[in-house]
XYZ file of C-alpha atoms in Angstrom:
333
model
C 8.031 33.514 3.688
C 4.226 31.631 4.377
C 3.912 30.548 1.224
C 7.665 28.866 1.565
C 6.995 27.598 4.874
C 3.625 26.056 3.742
C 5.708 24.034 0.683
C 8.730 23.037 3.239
C 6.275 21.148 5.654
C 4.293 19.354 2.794
C 8.038 18.380 1.351
C 8.817 17.086 4.738
C 5.553 14.862 5.191
C 5.712 13.197 2.299
C 9.546 12.660 2.219
C 10.736 9.217 1.848
C 7.091 7.300 0.666
C 7.982 6.381 -3.261
C 5.830 3.330 -3.628
C 6.637 0.492 -6.670
C 4.273 -1.668 -8.574
C 4.736 -5.230 -10.266
C 4.643 -4.593 -14.061
C 1.328 -4.809 -15.526
C -0.177 -4.784 -11.752
C -3.632 -2.189 -10.203
C -3.104 -1.126 -6.979
C -6.029 -1.747 -4.709
C -6.731 1.760 -4.470
C -6.877 2.354 -8.320
C -9.987 -0.425 -8.575
C -12.278 1.612 -6.388
C -11.689 5.114 -8.917
C -11.768 5.838 -11.632
C -8.831 4.176 -13.875
C -8.697 6.749 -15.815
C -7.107 8.131 -12.898
C -4.505 5.248 -12.447
C -3.447 5.645 -16.481
C -2.892 9.460 -16.047
C -0.982 9.699 -12.849
C 2.150 6.955 -14.761
C 1.792 9.510 -17.501
C 1.451 13.025 -14.843
C 3.580 13.606 -11.437
C 0.708 15.941 -9.762
C -0.008 15.453 -5.813
C -3.485 16.463 -4.992
C -2.703 18.862 -2.243
C -4.752 19.696 0.701
C -3.714 19.738 4.742
C -6.176 16.379 5.011
C -3.471 14.466 3.240
C -0.650 15.956 4.988
C -1.792 15.157 8.511
C -2.528 11.480 6.922
C 1.153 11.047 6.119
C 2.538 12.982 9.366
C -0.102 10.517 10.714
C 1.245 7.567 9.014
C 4.585 8.432 10.342
C 3.214 8.123 14.369
C 2.338 5.348 13.834
C 4.139 3.379 11.940
C 6.911 5.032 14.336
C 5.325 3.234 17.481
C 4.720 -0.112 15.923
C 7.943 -0.402 15.050
C 9.037 0.207 18.869
C 5.890 -2.065 20.014
C 7.153 -4.982 17.128
C 10.169 -4.931 16.205
C 11.431 -6.943 13.589
C 7.983 -8.211 13.513
C 6.668 -4.719 12.180
C 6.665 -4.263 7.900
C 5.780 -0.880 7.012
C 3.930 -0.518 2.664
C 4.104 -4.510 3.346
C 2.750 -5.445 -1.126
C -0.420 -7.426 -1.387
C -0.032 -9.268 -4.355
C -1.862 -11.448 -6.538
C -3.338 -12.450 -9.814
C -6.828 -13.606 -10.840
C -8.307 -14.414 -13.955
C -4.494 -13.080 -15.278
C -4.884 -9.754 -13.717
C -2.561 -8.349 -11.355
C -3.541 -7.099 -8.555
C -0.627 -5.124 -6.242
C -1.543 -3.327 -2.409
C 0.713 -1.845 -0.363
C -1.048 -2.349 3.296
C -0.251 0.778 5.773
C 0.963 -1.012 8.599
C 1.622 -5.173 8.686
C 2.995 -6.950 11.986
C 2.982 -10.749 12.006
C 2.957 -12.641 15.483
C 3.388 -17.062 15.320
C -0.137 -17.266 15.515
C -1.394 -14.119 14.118
C -1.014 -11.703 11.471
C -2.118 -7.923 11.570
C -3.185 -5.717 9.415
C -3.727 -1.961 9.746
C -5.005 0.475 7.621
C -4.615 3.713 8.622
C -6.932 7.151 7.854
C -6.879 10.682 8.953
C -10.206 11.802 6.976
C -11.081 15.146 7.665
C -14.364 14.561 9.639
C -15.522 11.106 10.845
C -19.804 10.396 11.666
C -20.325 8.709 14.862
C -24.238 7.428 14.584
C -23.857 8.171 18.624
C -21.414 10.641 21.166
C -18.320 8.985 22.991
C -17.275 10.632 25.850
C -14.865 7.584 27.431
C -11.287 8.651 26.729
C -10.068 9.476 23.445
C -9.019 6.101 22.197
C -12.935 4.750 20.460
C -13.254 0.831 20.087
C -16.280 0.601 17.272
C -18.952 -0.983 18.715
C -20.587 -0.286 15.362
C -21.275 3.256 15.839
C -18.566 4.258 13.527
C -19.869 5.692 9.903
C -17.506 4.573 6.844
C -16.905 5.612 4.308
C -17.146 2.811 1.487
C -13.841 3.457 -0.105
C -12.410 2.636 3.263
C -13.790 -0.542 4.076
C -13.789 -1.684 0.374
C -10.107 -1.312 0.467
C -9.316 -2.941 3.881
C -11.821 -5.534 2.860
C -9.791 -6.648 0.152
C -6.359 -6.273 1.883
C -7.846 -8.597 4.287
C -8.521 -11.170 1.282
C -5.375 -10.285 0.189
C -3.310 -11.656 3.446
C -5.901 -14.729 3.781
C -4.161 -15.858 0.654
C -0.694 -14.984 1.656
C -1.007 -17.093 5.124
C -3.733 -19.723 5.273
C -1.965 -21.264 8.379
C -2.516 -18.284 11.043
C -5.631 -16.448 12.116
C -5.939 -13.432 10.527
C -6.735 -9.769 11.429
C -7.643 -6.494 9.296
C -7.904 -2.727 10.874
C -8.667 0.512 9.817
C -7.213 2.985 12.340
C -8.021 6.881 12.163
C -7.251 9.838 13.523
C -10.402 12.588 13.378
C -13.054 15.140 14.383
C -15.179 12.664 14.828
C -19.073 14.415 14.885
C -22.744 13.175 16.074
C -25.172 16.235 15.353
C -23.907 18.922 17.643
C -20.581 17.173 19.977
C -17.333 17.027 17.949
C -14.743 15.560 19.859
C -11.329 14.960 18.249
C -10.042 10.522 18.957
C -7.973 7.569 17.768
C -10.961 5.251 16.684
C -9.899 2.377 15.912
C -12.838 -0.215 13.818
C -11.767 -3.742 13.131
C -12.526 -5.482 9.100
C -14.666 -8.448 10.094
C -15.523 -9.610 6.761
C -12.670 -9.847 3.193
C -13.748 -9.267 -0.200
C -15.187 -12.284 -1.828
C -12.732 -13.699 -4.788
C -15.560 -13.234 -7.478
C -15.583 -9.078 -6.005
C -12.465 -8.602 -6.231
C -12.411 -10.397 -9.808
C -15.236 -8.256 -11.037
C -13.516 -4.855 -10.178
C -9.882 -6.188 -12.014
C -12.108 -6.757 -14.404
C -14.363 -3.995 -15.200
C -11.241 -1.780 -14.038
C -9.453 -3.282 -17.864
C -13.263 -3.172 -19.260
C -15.144 -0.092 -18.155
C -12.872 3.900 -18.176
C -15.844 5.474 -16.689
C -15.978 7.179 -13.383
C -17.110 4.861 -10.292
C -19.748 7.915 -9.141
C -21.051 10.602 -10.868
C -19.053 13.510 -9.193
C -16.101 12.045 -8.774
C -14.593 14.240 -12.118
C -15.760 17.595 -10.787
C -14.854 17.678 -6.999
C -12.024 14.654 -6.394
C -10.057 14.196 -10.005
C -6.750 16.685 -10.089
C -6.345 15.730 -14.249
C -9.621 16.907 -14.711
C -9.064 19.468 -12.494
C -5.667 20.413 -14.698
C -7.006 19.428 -17.643
C -5.171 16.543 -18.690
C -8.530 15.031 -19.044
C -12.020 16.048 -20.386
C -14.023 14.043 -17.967
C -16.158 10.920 -18.894
C -19.781 9.710 -18.145
C -20.893 7.939 -14.553
C -22.532 5.344 -16.185
C -25.186 3.682 -13.695
C -24.650 -0.098 -12.315
C -27.199 -1.815 -10.147
C -25.500 -2.949 -7.022
C -27.990 -5.765 -5.413
C -25.161 -6.801 -2.980
C -24.887 -3.097 -1.441
C -28.165 -2.964 -0.924
C -27.850 -3.946 2.821
C -25.161 -0.948 3.363
C -27.186 1.671 1.890
C -30.385 0.348 3.465
C -28.844 0.633 7.062
C -26.974 3.862 6.615
C -31.068 5.073 5.191
C -31.819 3.853 8.270
C -29.756 6.378 10.215
C -30.935 9.427 7.797
C -34.513 9.016 8.117
C -33.782 9.088 12.529
C -32.023 12.299 11.705
C -34.425 13.693 9.730
C -36.987 12.622 11.531
C -35.314 14.409 14.716
C -34.648 17.792 12.049
C -38.827 17.668 11.715
C -39.135 17.873 15.649
C -36.297 20.241 16.228
C -38.311 22.018 13.113
C -41.760 22.004 14.760
C -40.208 23.262 18.221
C -38.404 26.506 16.782
C -41.636 27.125 15.290
C -43.058 27.195 18.490
C -40.649 29.156 20.740
C -40.862 32.465 18.334
C -44.044 34.430 17.814
C -42.023 37.258 15.414
C -38.221 36.937 14.085
C -34.569 37.407 15.397
C -31.665 38.933 12.932
C -28.374 36.445 13.154
C -25.622 37.452 11.321
C -27.042 40.114 9.960
C -30.691 37.639 9.092
C -34.023 37.278 9.266
C -34.264 34.189 11.309
C -38.177 33.029 12.416
C -41.517 34.238 10.789
C -39.847 36.570 8.558
C -42.681 39.024 6.412
C -41.961 38.040 2.682
C -44.395 39.473 -0.139
C -45.386 37.189 -2.847
C -46.512 38.216 -6.798
C -48.496 36.059 -8.660
C -48.447 36.921 -12.312
C -51.132 36.865 -14.163
C -49.396 34.884 -17.156
C -52.870 35.251 -19.419
C -51.708 39.468 -19.303
C -48.544 38.455 -19.613
C -48.578 36.951 -22.575
C -51.015 39.765 -24.073
C -49.151 42.690 -23.448
C -45.439 40.798 -23.859
C -45.756 37.755 -26.325
C -41.700 37.065 -26.315
C -42.376 36.644 -22.540
C -43.005 32.967 -23.176
C -39.382 32.367 -23.446
C -39.196 32.852 -19.501
C -41.781 30.744 -18.600
C -41.465 26.985 -17.409
C -44.306 24.600 -16.522
C -44.178 24.208 -13.063
C -43.171 20.512 -12.574
C -45.864 19.153 -10.885
C -48.575 20.351 -13.826
C -46.095 18.173 -16.655
C -48.111 14.934 -16.763
C -51.326 16.575 -16.707
C -49.938 18.666 -19.406
C -48.266 16.131 -21.571
C -51.895 13.669 -20.926
C -54.006 16.427 -22.004
C -51.877 17.930 -25.344
C -49.568 14.958 -25.950
C -46.269 14.283 -28.725
C -47.166 18.017 -29.643
C -45.782 20.223 -26.939
C -43.098 17.944 -26.696
C -39.796 19.881 -27.153
C -37.670 17.302 -26.046
C -36.570 13.966 -23.923
C -33.257 13.472 -22.113
C -32.908 10.851 -19.680
C -30.527 12.383 -16.440
C -29.212 10.796 -13.171
C -30.781 11.963 -10.124
C -30.556 12.114 -6.544
C -33.045 9.884 -4.443
C -33.693 8.910 -1.594
């Protein structure tokens, strides 16, 4: 019964959701992910399954119904945003569109699992973003492109675009479910959109390192073997990266201060959930490597050079000790 009930709920949330695209056009969200996903979605009907996705569809239905009551004929859903750049067609669907006499309003709806804030918010259930929201970069870029296309379509009117969230908002150990509205101030530039379109058609690689293994339903279903991620220099995103990095460093410093306080709070240890926490005594065994190799020559197969000593070993013994060299992507901040 329960499996059938969950499937029926999922079906209900997706009723009436069918988006069409102009021949040869690419969707806006497709530009921000691996191009193979777009190509495979044209060939296979596979919907990713997640409760968060179902919640997102329910959220869209609620907001669209409310906007229809408020604006009547002035409101349109899944509004077509169609444009062409250097021979490449782009076709987006704006979740909500409201047209007034002297302005147009675009609203992109999102219902993420968690929305991080730089500060808590206790003044009600609606947060009008004052700079405290940490946005998903894909959401932000999508909305910036939508604003640029709306400006193209309505050059004589003021154009406003908003991200409208329903999400569990968190800041450290504080959390609260909120409606959050954030105005997208800057549209994407024409050069940025052209670059995204050109890369979509010429580079069929993932757009971030773990896109295949963590986020692609086609990879999980065995319909795509995955592609290697290509590193790129993104000078235009340095400002955004530095902004988030500063916030990360602030939290990191606070955690170190808190850890220092924890160390001073207890002289021994406590047991929580079956785990010993605090000052836990443990036995540290040091192996005599020379003696080990003397007694068991095959032991060399299980030994490794300490990472901190690699440079010293190479400088002292040179190429003769190097077995191989490979390049890997590592995350460093």
